[in-house]
Each structure stands twice: as C-alpha cells, then as structure tokens.
Amino acid sequence: MAGIEEEPVSLAEAPVRSLSMIEAINDALDIMLERDPDVILLGEDIGYFGGVFRATAGLQQKHGKTRVFDTPISEGGIIGVAVGMGAYGLRPVPEIQFADYIYPGLDQLISEAARLRYRSAGEFIAPMTVRSPFGGGIFGGQTHSQSPEALFTHVSGLKTVVPSTPHDAKGLLISAIEDNDPVIFFEPKRIYNGPFDGYYDKPTKPWKGHPGARVPEGYYSIPLGKAHTVRSGSAMTVLAYGTMVHVAEAVCRDKGVDAEIIDLRTLVPLDIEAVENSVEKTGRCLVVHEATRTSGFGAELAALVQERCFYHLEAPVERVTGFDTPYPHSLEWAYFPGPIRIGEAIDRLMEA
Amino acid sequence: MTKGEDRKNRPGLSLHVPEPKFRPGDKVDFTHLAIPEAGDQPRPDESCAASETFPLCTDLVRVLDDEGKACGPWDPRLSPDRVRAILRDMALVRAFDERMYRGQRQGKTSFYMKSTGEEATSVAAAHALASDDMVFPSYRQQGVLIARGYPLIEMVNQIYSNRGDKLKGRQLPIMYSSRDHSFFSISGNLATQLPQAVGWAMASAIRHDSRIAATWIGEGSTAEGDFHSALTFATVYNAPVVFNIVNNQWAISSFSGFAGAERTTFAARAIGYGVAGLRVDGNDPLAVYAAQRWAADRARSNAGPTLIEFFTYRAEGHSTSDDPSAYRSAQEREEWPLGDPIMRLKNHLIALGEWTEEQHAEMDRELAERVKAATKEAEENGILGHGLHHPFHTMFEDVFEKLPWNLEEQSEQAIRERNIKWPE
C-alpha cells in the first residue's frame, strides 16, 4: 500500500493512532455528534448496547438518549422516519444492522429519500447516511453476507460509498454525513477488525501495523467521488472496493504482477477520471467485486471502460465476482471470489 | 396411513373474497350503517389514556344534527367568522376542482383528482392546526393548501406542468409541495408519508419545538406496511403526530372491505398500538374540526399521537383516469346518509342566522370567478404539452445537490436532441 496521501487532512499535525475499522467508524460518529447538533443516530441495538458490531459503543452514554437511540425492528420505519427527520432539518445516520435487512426500507430509500430533492425542486432534502455492514466472509449464511450495492447504484439520487481501510472509513463517513444527498455507506464487515487478503485458511491479522489503519485524531474528511490509487503499476488496472481491494492486492503481490490497483471508495459518484487515466496507461482492466455477477456494479464498470477506453485496451475487460447464487453457509469460501478466481483472470488478461 | 388420510373427516375450507354491497345498477340502501345521533358521543379529556378512547373508535363523533344545529360536548363553539371561513375554503376547493376537472377534459393537462364530498376532512382539519404545524398529505388534501392560503395560480401552474410550475414540471399534477406553507411534498407512492410524519414529529420533540405533524392517508392504503411502522414508531416514542385516515369507502375500484373494513373500523386499529383513536363523521365540518383540535392539543401537550378515521364518501371517481360507473352503483352518492359537508355547514350558518342563500350564491359566483382568473393567468405560462415547459437542462438538476459527470454528459445529449428536433 502506498500509504496515505493527498487527503485534505485539516490537522496535518494531529496525532495518528492505529485503529480498527470499527473504531474508526465509532470515532467518526463521535466527532460528528460533537460537531453538529443536527446529527442523530438511530437503529436496532445501537443505543445502550452500542450495536451488534460495536460501531456505536459508548455514544449514547456520551451524547444522550435523544441523539443516539434504539429503534423498533422495522427497516422501512427506520428509513421512513429518517426522511421525516431530514425534512425537519436534522441529519440522521440510521444503521441497518445487516445490508441483507435493508430491503424493507427500499421504498423509502428509492421512492422517497432519493427522489425528494428532485420532486420538490429542492424544497425538501433527505440528507441521511444509511450505514450498513455488508459482504461475506464471517459465516453469516445467505442472510448476513450479501453485497447489494448495485441495487443502490442503479437508483438516481443515491450515493454509494464503500471504504476499505480504517483511515478511509473515518474520512468518508464524515463526508457522507456532511453530504446533503442521501448516502448508502456499506461497511465491509469482514475487515472491521483486520484486513483480509482472501487466504481464509491463514490466521487473521489485526489492523495494527497496516498503513491504512493509521487514523489521525479529530476531524478530517475524504471527498466522495475520489478514488484512491492503492498501488501504482503498468501491467493492468484492477478496479475494486471494500474487502476485495485487499484480496486483489495480495494476489498481485504473490503473482508478482505490476498491477495498478484502484480502490474506487465511492461507486456513485464514480471517479471516472481515475479509471480512464489508469486504463489508458495500462491497456488492461480487471474488475473485482464480491457481489453476484449478473447486473453487478462490475458490469457498469466494464461497460464504461469499453465505451471510454476501447482503443487503449489490449484485452477484453475481465470481471471477477461472486457467483449468481445466494451466499451459501457451508460453502462460503467456494463462493467468495478468492485468490484462485482472481489469479486465473489475471493470467487470462496477461496472456491476451 | 396414506397421505391426507388423517384429514378426511374435516370439512373443506373456503376463501372469503370481500364483495361490496352494491354494484352498477343496484338499488342502494345504506340502512345497515349505524349513524348515531349528533351530540351523543362523550368527549374525554385530551390527556386521557389511549385505551379510554376505545368506545369512540366504534362510535361516530357527530356535532351537526339534521336541522343544522351544533350539539353535544364535541361542539367546538367556533365564532361565526371562523365557520364562514371554513365554508368559504371548502367552497373554493369545490370550485377549483370543478374547473381543473374541466381543464383536464379540455386537454390542458394529463390528470386531475377531485375531492368532492371530502372537503371537510382537509379544510376543517387544517383550520384546527397551527399554520406552521407540518402536514404530510396524501394526494387528495388540496383543501389543506387552500385553507393555508396557497396561491391558486401556483396550484394551476403545477397542474399544467408549465414554465411557471415551481416544481419544474417534474411531478404528476396535484403532487404539490410548499415548504412555506408547511406542506410536505406529495409522493404518489402510498402511505410513505406516514413514517415521515412520525420522523418529523420525533425531530420536533428532540428539539423541544412546539410544532406537531399531521398526516393523511386513504383507508385503502392503511394496508401498506408503512402504516404499521408509522403507528409503531409513533407509540414507541410518543411522537407528537396526528394520523388522519380518510375512509371514503373506495380505493379506486376496491371497496373498504379490501382494507379490512368488514371486520372492524379503521379507528379501532389505534387501540392495539396504544394510540388514541377517534371515529368521526367526515362530512360534518364541525366534528372534523373538533376531533383534529382534540388530537392536536393532545400531541402538543406531549400526551401522545392520535389516529382519526374520517368516515366519508368519495362522491366522484378516483381521478380523471377512473370510471366509477364500471364498478359501483351511481345511487350511492345520492343515498349517502351523511350528506354533503358544504351543504351541512351552509345550513348550520343559515340556522344560526349568520348566512343566507343569497350570500352563498354570491360567494359561489365570486369563487368561480377567482378560479377562472387564476387559470387564465396560469395559462399564460403554458399548458401541458404545448412547449412552454422548463428548459431541458432542468431535467438533470436536483437529482443531486451538484451535477455529477454522468448527468452532465446526459444533459448535453438531451440538448443536442432538442436542437435537432427544433433547430433555432
């Protein structure tokens, strides 16, 4: 990893600590609750208990019960009341406990939050950030492992963000909360407590020591719509986000491929310039995501690359994805787009 | 034992599919509807326990009797000026509806929805709220906007989707929005406004504000999941919100039985949630006012949310795209036992000696002229499909706060297409 660069860190002097992604998210929420009295956190089990993944631990005790509170088990209700709170002038940050549970809230997200600015010609807005753990790799079975990001990138009016490091998670979450448009903030839960390189049979590592875990204290933000070049290279461009950034990085390292790895960080708005510049330079492109393949966000990326960089391409764009099946419990690692699947795609790209 | 052997002595089941009492051509007899005497319903204190309102959920709160006299504890004792203002707003809604309906038939717009017979459920309710209480309407609450003094020309501009439309021609006609009138943007998706009203009310309570939220829904869409989540959140957080169910008996062609009305009242649902409930004669403007005021005072004093069922009748089609003669008896409207809200309030004022037939006729003439003048003025901004719309690039604005690159590129395409079709 090339380390942390270019971020408009307002406090360059700020002490830097090593945090896990869950701690970095907690830190961002704490800072925004402190800075902006309009910020309200709501969701199932997020209050006194601090969330099933501990993202909101200690925040109700610190900021009070009307700023951070539990909700009924009703995702449609959670998003619906958040739309109303936004109309009032608050800046709600609802948590959906697992991305797999977000579907009852889709009407309120798609028909309401995403359309409110447009249909009212700017009279009302829904400035909410929906946080939700997503992705597999924790033996969550089919209802605790899904990656539904493409459902949201398909909706006009929603922004979709996926961080891959504690440092980015904090800065992107702060930007998302400050954003006046509704943002879906998917947190890759497999890397909440440590980076994951895809080798599930090896011992897991904590974040400590990883350059992406170096998190400055205090407020800083990372703009939405800006990709991050994790590793510069000339052999091919790898477009990835979330957990798959780390898996792709490990595979390229192990295979000795001089790939340029781009962590998209924000899917909508997409940093199209970063994608074009890299593919024009390398002439080869691999798209990686954990979500199912058909109509996945990789299809959009592949289409954009061929539309905009066709005459620079030396090989067809490759996609590595999850399979078009539900996420199976016992065969989780057979589903996961791991080093073998990525490695084969890299070979095909290099041979072409 | 072979499969099913153990069940062979049991009777076969049958599915009940609700059927309305009357279909086209049927003679209508509404004597099965229990209409209690006006003034007979007790009025509990606004701060009572929700459970105390249970008897009122199966009763019918009524104030105006058949002679136009206001009776009983629910009489809101309004000044004649206030009653005349409510009458005038209801008459204006009706005049506006008539004109806009004709406008649609003349091809000036694509769609319209009248509120004939239901004017009291929005107008009288709006009069009982503070003008800055936030309203989360459904699609038939034009009466709230009119009662709050929203300019008619803005309504017509929106209906014609013309270049004067403040919503930039993006919304189906009648899907108004006016932040200045504390009137939330109408969705078109049903029941979504209910949890939003609760969220707004929760925010107001978080901020120790004094404003409450009020929301409207048709009886048909109480079947949506959002109805359940809204009532659950409202009771859990004791949100300062008023839920108004306009039970006008028909959801397009589906009678209220398809929302459960054969087995219980809509007001009675409140009790299961621990929310206060009132069932009200929706064609009695004074009862509507009194009930809304009771619920608003209850919410404003932190005593909790209320669910009100306004029992009324949709006298016209669902919308200009509907033909009610295809599914219900035309006699229903004539036989409706609760009468017409405008006639009832007019008779009340006349009985009080505060109004005359001549004054009423003069008011109707004046309102018709006012509506006509507003439509003429609006037509100068264009009618739907005649070119006087907002510029093409506005289609891409307000999707996000800032225009992203993909919409930038798509807007260039749209403008290129326009230039090909209509060269300068």
Short mmCIF file of C-alpha atoms in Angstrom, two decimals, chain A:
data_model
loop_
_atom_site.label_atom_id
_atom_site.label_comp_id
_atom_site.label_asym_id
_atom_site.label_seq_id
_atom_site.Cartn_x
_atom_site.Cartn_y
_atom_site.Cartn_z
CA MET A 1 0.00 0.00 0.00
CA ALA A 2 1.29 3.37 -0.99
CA GLY A 3 0.20 4.84 2.30
CA ILE A 4 -1.93 7.81 2.95
CA GLU A 5 -1.63 10.63 0.51
CA GLU A 6 -3.45 13.61 -0.93
CA GLU A 7 -6.14 13.72 1.76
CA PRO A 8 -7.11 17.23 2.77
CA VAL A 9 -6.38 16.48 6.40
CA SER A 10 -7.15 19.67 8.23
CA LEU A 11 -4.83 18.76 11.03
CA ALA A 12 -1.63 17.56 9.47
CA GLU A 13 -0.12 17.76 12.91
CA ALA A 14 -2.79 15.60 14.51
CA PRO A 15 -1.55 12.60 16.43
CA VAL A 16 -2.04 9.40 14.45
CA ARG A 17 -3.16 6.19 16.11
CA SER A 18 -3.67 2.70 14.86
CA LEU A 19 -7.40 1.95 14.85
CA SER A 20 -9.52 -0.90 13.55
CA MET A 21 -12.23 0.00 11.05
CA ILE A 22 -14.94 -0.36 13.68
CA GLU A 23 -13.03 2.00 15.99
CA ALA A 24 -12.51 4.47 13.16
CA ILE A 25 -16.24 4.45 12.37
CA ASN A 26 -17.05 4.95 16.04
CA ASP A 27 -14.58 7.84 16.10
CA ALA A 28 -16.18 9.48 13.06
CA LEU A 29 -19.67 9.19 14.55
CA ASP A 30 -18.45 10.58 17.87
CA ILE A 31 -16.83 13.56 16.14
CA MET A 32 -19.90 14.34 14.06
CA LEU A 33 -22.24 14.06 17.05
CA GLU A 34 -19.95 16.55 18.81
CA ARG A 35 -19.60 18.96 15.88
CA ASP A 36 -23.14 19.03 14.56
CA PRO A 37 -26.20 19.08 16.85
CA ASP A 38 -28.33 18.01 13.86
CA VAL A 39 -26.65 14.60 13.72
CA ILE A 40 -28.83 11.82 15.18
CA LEU A 41 -28.03 8.10 15.24
CA LEU A 42 -30.81 5.54 15.21
CA GLY A 43 -31.05 1.83 14.58
CA GLU A 44 -31.63 -1.58 16.05
CA ASP A 45 -29.48 -2.27 19.15
CA ILE A 46 -27.29 0.80 18.58
CA GLY A 47 -28.15 2.69 21.80
CA TYR A 48 -27.29 1.40 25.25
CA PHE A 49 -25.69 -1.75 23.83
CA GLY A 50 -23.64 0.07 21.19
CA GLY A 51 -24.52 -2.03 18.14
CA VAL A 52 -24.01 -5.69 17.32
CA PHE A 53 -20.64 -4.84 15.77
CA ARG A 54 -19.91 -2.16 18.44
CA ALA A 55 -19.86 0.71 15.92
CA THR A 56 -21.82 2.97 18.30
CA ALA A 57 -20.31 1.73 21.58
CA GLY A 58 -20.35 4.42 24.25
CA LEU A 59 -22.02 7.03 22.06
CA GLN A 60 -25.41 7.05 23.79
CA GLN A 61 -23.73 7.36 27.18
CA LYS A 62 -21.71 10.29 25.87
CA HIS A 63 -24.24 12.14 23.73
CA GLY A 64 -27.56 11.23 25.33
CA LYS A 65 -30.63 9.18 24.56
CA THR A 66 -32.26 11.60 22.14
CA ARG A 67 -29.13 11.74 19.94
CA VAL A 68 -28.35 8.01 19.83
CA PHE A 69 -31.22 5.59 20.28
CA ASP A 70 -32.60 2.13 19.62
CA THR A 71 -35.46 1.60 17.19
CA PRO A 72 -38.17 -0.97 16.61
CA ILE A 73 -37.17 -3.84 14.29
CA SER A 74 -38.55 -2.08 11.24
CA GLU A 75 -36.15 -1.09 8.50
CA GLY A 76 -38.91 0.59 6.50
CA GLY A 77 -39.78 2.58 9.59
CA ILE A 78 -36.16 3.48 10.32
CA ILE A 79 -35.57 4.89 6.84
CA GLY A 80 -39.05 6.45 6.76
CA VAL A 81 -38.62 8.39 9.99
CA ALA A 82 -35.12 9.40 8.86
CA VAL A 83 -36.69 11.01 5.76
CA GLY A 84 -39.02 12.97 8.04
CA MET A 85 -36.16 13.97 10.34
CA GLY A 86 -34.21 15.19 7.32
CA ALA A 87 -37.23 17.25 6.22
CA TYR A 88 -37.26 18.82 9.68
CA GLY A 89 -33.61 19.79 9.32
CA LEU A 90 -31.80 17.04 11.17
CA ARG A 91 -29.04 14.91 9.68
CA PRO A 92 -29.95 11.36 10.64
CA VAL A 93 -27.48 8.48 10.43
CA PRO A 94 -29.58 5.31 10.52
CA GLU A 95 -27.88 1.96 10.92
CA ILE A 96 -29.32 -1.08 9.18
CA GLN A 97 -27.90 -3.95 11.18
CA PHE A 98 -27.03 -6.04 8.11
CA ALA A 99 -27.27 -4.98 4.47
CA ASP A 100 -29.34 -8.12 3.98
CA TYR A 101 -32.09 -6.48 6.09
CA ILE A 102 -32.25 -3.28 4.11
CA TYR A 103 -34.91 -4.45 1.64
CA PRO A 104 -37.97 -3.48 3.73
CA GLY A 105 -36.53 0.06 3.62
CA LEU A 106 -36.11 0.18 -0.16
CA ASP A 107 -39.36 2.01 -0.94
CA GLN A 108 -38.43 4.76 1.50
CA LEU A 109 -34.90 4.89 0.06
CA ILE A 110 -35.68 4.63 -3.63
CA SER A 111 -39.05 6.36 -3.93
CA GLU A 112 -38.62 8.86 -1.14
CA ALA A 113 -35.11 9.71 0.07
CA ALA A 114 -33.57 9.54 -3.40
CA ARG A 115 -36.37 11.50 -5.08
CA LEU A 116 -37.23 14.13 -2.52
CA ARG A 117 -34.90 16.87 -3.73
CA TYR A 118 -35.95 16.29 -7.31
CA ARG A 119 -39.68 16.06 -6.82
CA SER A 120 -39.82 19.10 -4.54
CA ALA A 121 -37.39 21.09 -6.75
CA GLY A 122 -35.06 21.43 -3.79
CA GLU A 123 -37.66 22.49 -1.18
CA PHE A 124 -37.05 19.34 0.85
CA ILE A 125 -33.98 17.13 1.06
CA ALA A 126 -33.12 13.86 2.77
CA PRO A 127 -29.55 14.34 4.00
CA MET A 128 -29.16 10.92 5.58
CA THR A 129 -26.32 8.44 5.73
CA VAL A 130 -27.50 4.86 5.92
CA ARG A 131 -24.70 2.80 7.46
CA SER A 132 -24.84 -0.92 6.96
CA PRO A 133 -22.37 -3.80 7.32
CA PHE A 134 -22.22 -5.82 4.11
CA GLY A 135 -20.35 -8.64 2.43
CA GLY A 136 -19.42 -12.15 3.45
CA GLY A 137 -16.55 -13.97 5.00
CA ILE A 138 -17.88 -14.33 8.54
CA PHE A 139 -20.02 -17.45 8.06
CA GLY A 140 -23.15 -15.35 8.03
CA GLY A 141 -25.08 -17.56 5.62
CA GLN A 142 -27.32 -16.16 2.92
CA THR A 143 -28.96 -13.52 5.15
CA HIS A 144 -25.86 -11.94 6.70
CA SER A 145 -23.42 -11.90 3.79
CA GLN A 146 -24.91 -10.13 0.79
CA SER A 147 -23.39 -7.27 -1.18
CA PRO A 148 -26.41 -5.42 -2.61
CA GLU A 149 -24.55 -2.26 -3.67
CA ALA A 150 -25.64 -2.48 -7.32
CA LEU A 151 -29.30 -2.13 -6.29
CA PHE A 152 -28.42 1.30 -4.98
CA THR A 153 -26.03 2.46 -7.68
CA HIS A 154 -28.92 1.84 -10.11
CA VAL A 155 -31.07 4.45 -8.33
CA SER A 156 -30.80 8.05 -9.41
CA GLY A 157 -30.36 10.29 -6.41
CA LEU A 158 -28.43 7.95 -4.11
CA LYS A 159 -24.71 7.96 -3.43
CA THR A 160 -22.97 4.70 -2.61
CA VAL A 161 -19.75 4.52 -0.61
CA VAL A 162 -17.60 1.54 0.41
CA PRO A 163 -14.43 2.11 2.46
CA SER A 164 -11.54 -0.37 2.55
CA THR A 165 -9.42 0.92 5.45
CA PRO A 166 -9.99 2.47 8.87
CA HIS A 167 -8.43 5.73 7.65
CA ASP A 168 -10.81 5.94 4.69
CA ALA A 169 -13.80 4.74 6.68
CA LYS A 170 -13.49 7.67 9.05
CA GLY A 171 -12.89 10.35 6.42
CA LEU A 172 -15.52 9.03 4.03
CA LEU A 173 -18.13 8.62 6.76
CA ILE A 174 -17.61 12.22 7.86
CA SER A 175 -18.06 13.37 4.26
CA ALA A 176 -21.15 11.21 3.87
CA ILE A 177 -22.76 12.68 6.99
CA GLU A 178 -21.95 16.21 5.81
CA ASP A 179 -23.33 15.50 2.35
CA ASN A 180 -26.77 16.93 1.58
CA ASP A 181 -27.76 13.91 -0.51
CA PRO A 182 -28.72 10.50 0.84
CA VAL A 183 -25.69 8.23 1.06
CA ILE A 184 -25.59 4.44 1.39
CA PHE A 185 -22.45 3.68 3.37
CA PHE A 186 -21.62 -0.02 3.14
CA GLU A 187 -19.09 -1.21 5.66
CA PRO A 188 -17.27 -4.43 4.67
CA LYS A 189 -17.74 -6.33 7.89
CA ARG A 190 -15.08 -8.95 7.09
CA ILE A 191 -12.47 -6.23 7.53
CA TYR A 192 -14.00 -4.46 10.55
CA ASN A 193 -11.26 -5.85 12.79
CA GLY A 194 -8.44 -6.62 10.39
CA PRO A 195 -7.51 -6.55 6.70
CA PHE A 196 -8.33 -9.77 4.85
CA ASP A 197 -6.24 -10.98 1.94
CA GLY A 198 -8.55 -13.79 0.85
CA TYR A 199 -6.49 -16.60 2.31
CA TYR A 200 -9.17 -17.69 4.77
CA ASP A 201 -7.17 -20.69 5.97
CA LYS A 202 -4.36 -18.50 7.28
CA PRO A 203 -4.58 -16.81 10.70
CA THR A 204 -6.40 -13.47 10.66
CA LYS A 205 -4.40 -10.31 11.18
CA PRO A 206 -5.45 -7.25 13.17
CA TRP A 207 -5.37 -3.77 11.61
CA LYS A 208 -2.44 -2.72 13.78
CA GLY A 209 0.60 -2.17 11.62
CA HIS A 210 -1.35 -1.77 8.36
CA PRO A 211 -0.71 1.67 6.80
CA GLY A 212 -4.47 2.12 6.23
CA ALA A 213 -5.04 1.77 9.96
CA ARG A 214 -3.14 4.95 10.73
CA VAL A 215 -6.01 7.24 11.69
CA PRO A 216 -5.44 10.86 12.67
CA GLU A 217 -7.25 12.09 15.74
CA GLY A 218 -10.01 14.64 15.29
CA TYR A 219 -11.89 15.83 12.26
CA TYR A 220 -10.87 15.17 8.66
CA SER A 221 -12.82 14.27 5.57
CA ILE A 222 -12.20 12.45 2.31
CA PRO A 223 -14.29 13.77 -0.57
CA LEU A 224 -16.91 11.47 -2.08
CA GLY A 225 -16.20 10.65 -5.72
CA LYS A 226 -12.43 10.40 -5.37
CA ALA A 227 -10.78 7.01 -5.93
CA HIS A 228 -7.53 6.07 -4.22
CA THR A 229 -4.61 4.51 -6.06
CA VAL A 230 -3.54 1.81 -3.66
CA ARG A 231 -0.62 0.72 -5.80
CA SER A 232 0.77 2.20 -9.00
CA GLY A 233 1.66 -0.16 -11.80
CA SER A 234 1.76 -0.58 -15.54
CA ALA A 235 0.70 -4.16 -16.35
CA MET A 236 -3.01 -3.81 -15.73
CA THR A 237 -5.63 -1.83 -13.87
CA VAL A 238 -7.55 -3.51 -11.08
CA LEU A 239 -10.80 -1.78 -10.07
CA ALA A 240 -12.02 -2.88 -6.66
CA TYR A 241 -13.65 -1.66 -3.44
CA GLY A 242 -14.05 -2.84 0.13
CA THR A 243 -12.64 -6.20 1.12
CA MET A 244 -11.69 -7.06 -2.45
CA VAL A 245 -9.07 -4.29 -2.55
CA HIS A 246 -7.02 -6.28 -0.04
CA VAL A 247 -7.60 -9.61 -1.75
CA ALA A 248 -6.60 -8.18 -5.15
CA GLU A 249 -3.54 -6.57 -3.64
CA ALA A 250 -2.38 -9.84 -2.09
CA VAL A 251 -2.90 -11.80 -5.30
CA CYS A 252 -0.99 -9.27 -7.40
CA ARG A 253 1.80 -9.24 -4.86
CA ASP A 254 2.02 -13.04 -4.74
CA LYS A 255 1.93 -13.36 -8.51
CA GLY A 256 4.41 -10.55 -8.96
CA VAL A 257 2.10 -8.64 -11.30
CA ASP A 258 2.84 -4.94 -11.65
CA ALA A 259 -0.83 -4.04 -11.41
CA GLU A 260 -2.27 -0.62 -10.71
CA ILE A 261 -4.88 -1.14 -8.02
CA ILE A 262 -7.59 1.47 -7.75
CA ASP A 263 -9.82 1.50 -4.71
CA LEU A 264 -12.96 3.20 -6.02
CA ARG A 265 -14.15 4.14 -2.48
CA THR A 266 -17.28 5.78 -3.93
CA LEU A 267 -19.30 3.91 -6.56
CA VAL A 268 -21.70 6.83 -7.11
CA PRO A 269 -20.42 9.37 -7.89
CA LEU A 270 -17.70 7.37 -9.62
CA ASP A 271 -14.20 8.78 -10.14
CA ILE A 272 -14.32 8.17 -13.88
CA GLU A 273 -11.16 10.18 -14.45
CA ALA A 274 -9.09 7.90 -12.25
CA VAL A 275 -10.48 4.87 -14.07
CA GLU A 276 -9.84 6.30 -17.54
CA ASN A 277 -6.35 7.54 -16.74
CA SER A 278 -5.27 4.22 -15.37
CA VAL A 279 -6.77 2.03 -18.09
CA GLU A 280 -5.37 4.28 -20.81
CA LYS A 281 -1.96 3.79 -19.21
CA THR A 282 -2.10 0.02 -18.64
CA GLY A 283 -4.36 -1.14 -21.51
CA ARG A 284 -5.79 -3.95 -19.42
CA CYS A 285 -8.57 -3.94 -16.86
CA LEU A 286 -9.78 -6.31 -14.20
CA VAL A 287 -12.93 -5.55 -12.22
CA VAL A 288 -13.39 -7.31 -8.89
CA HIS A 289 -16.35 -7.46 -6.56
CA GLU A 290 -17.81 -9.89 -4.09
CA ALA A 291 -21.43 -9.33 -5.17
CA THR A 292 -23.23 -11.60 -7.62
CA ARG A 293 -22.12 -11.25 -11.21
CA THR A 294 -25.15 -10.53 -13.41
CA SER A 295 -26.01 -6.81 -13.42
CA GLY A 296 -23.42 -6.25 -10.72
CA PHE A 297 -21.55 -2.96 -10.48
CA GLY A 298 -18.73 -4.66 -12.40
CA ALA A 299 -20.98 -4.74 -15.46
CA GLU A 300 -21.26 -0.95 -15.29
CA LEU A 301 -17.51 -0.58 -14.86
CA ALA A 302 -16.76 -2.91 -17.76
CA ALA A 303 -19.20 -1.03 -19.98
CA LEU A 304 -17.72 2.34 -19.04
CA VAL A 305 -14.18 1.12 -19.68
CA GLN A 306 -15.00 -0.24 -23.12
CA GLU A 307 -17.02 2.87 -24.06
CA ARG A 308 -14.33 5.28 -22.99
CA CYS A 309 -11.02 3.38 -23.30
CA PHE A 310 -11.72 0.86 -26.08
CA TYR A 311 -8.84 1.92 -28.30
CA HIS A 312 -6.39 1.62 -25.42
CA LEU A 313 -7.44 -1.89 -24.50
CA GLU A 314 -5.14 -4.81 -25.29
CA ALA A 315 -7.52 -7.41 -23.92
CA PRO A 316 -11.20 -7.81 -23.05
CA VAL A 317 -12.15 -6.42 -19.66
CA GLU A 318 -12.23 -9.22 -17.08
CA ARG A 319 -14.72 -9.50 -14.24
CA VAL A 320 -14.15 -11.48 -11.06
CA THR A 321 -17.24 -11.69 -8.88
CA GLY A 322 -19.28 -13.83 -6.54
CA PHE A 323 -21.43 -16.45 -8.23
CA ASP A 324 -25.05 -15.82 -9.18
CA THR A 325 -26.29 -17.82 -6.21
CA PRO A 326 -27.27 -16.94 -2.68
CA TYR A 327 -24.29 -16.85 -0.32
CA PRO A 328 -24.12 -20.44 1.00
CA HIS A 329 -23.21 -21.04 4.63
CA SER A 330 -21.01 -24.14 4.47
CA LEU A 331 -19.59 -23.34 1.03
CA GLU A 332 -18.85 -19.71 1.86
CA TRP A 333 -15.26 -19.94 0.67
CA ALA A 334 -16.28 -21.68 -2.52
CA TYR A 335 -18.50 -18.69 -3.26
CA PHE A 336 -16.04 -16.00 -2.26
CA PRO A 337 -14.04 -14.57 -5.21
CA GLY A 338 -10.70 -15.57 -3.73
CA PRO A 339 -7.11 -15.78 -4.93
CA ILE A 340 -7.69 -18.63 -7.41
CA ARG A 341 -10.51 -16.86 -9.26
CA ILE A 342 -8.60 -13.59 -9.34
CA GLY A 343 -5.36 -15.30 -10.27
CA GLU A 344 -6.94 -17.02 -13.29
CA ALA A 345 -8.41 -13.76 -14.50
CA ILE A 346 -5.04 -12.05 -14.19
CA ASP A 347 -3.45 -14.85 -16.23
CA ARG A 348 -6.10 -14.54 -18.94
CA LEU A 349 -5.59 -10.78 -19.08
CA MET A 350 -1.81 -11.04 -19.32
CA GLU A 351 -1.93 -13.80 -21.96
CA ALA A 352 -4.36 -11.91 -24.16
#
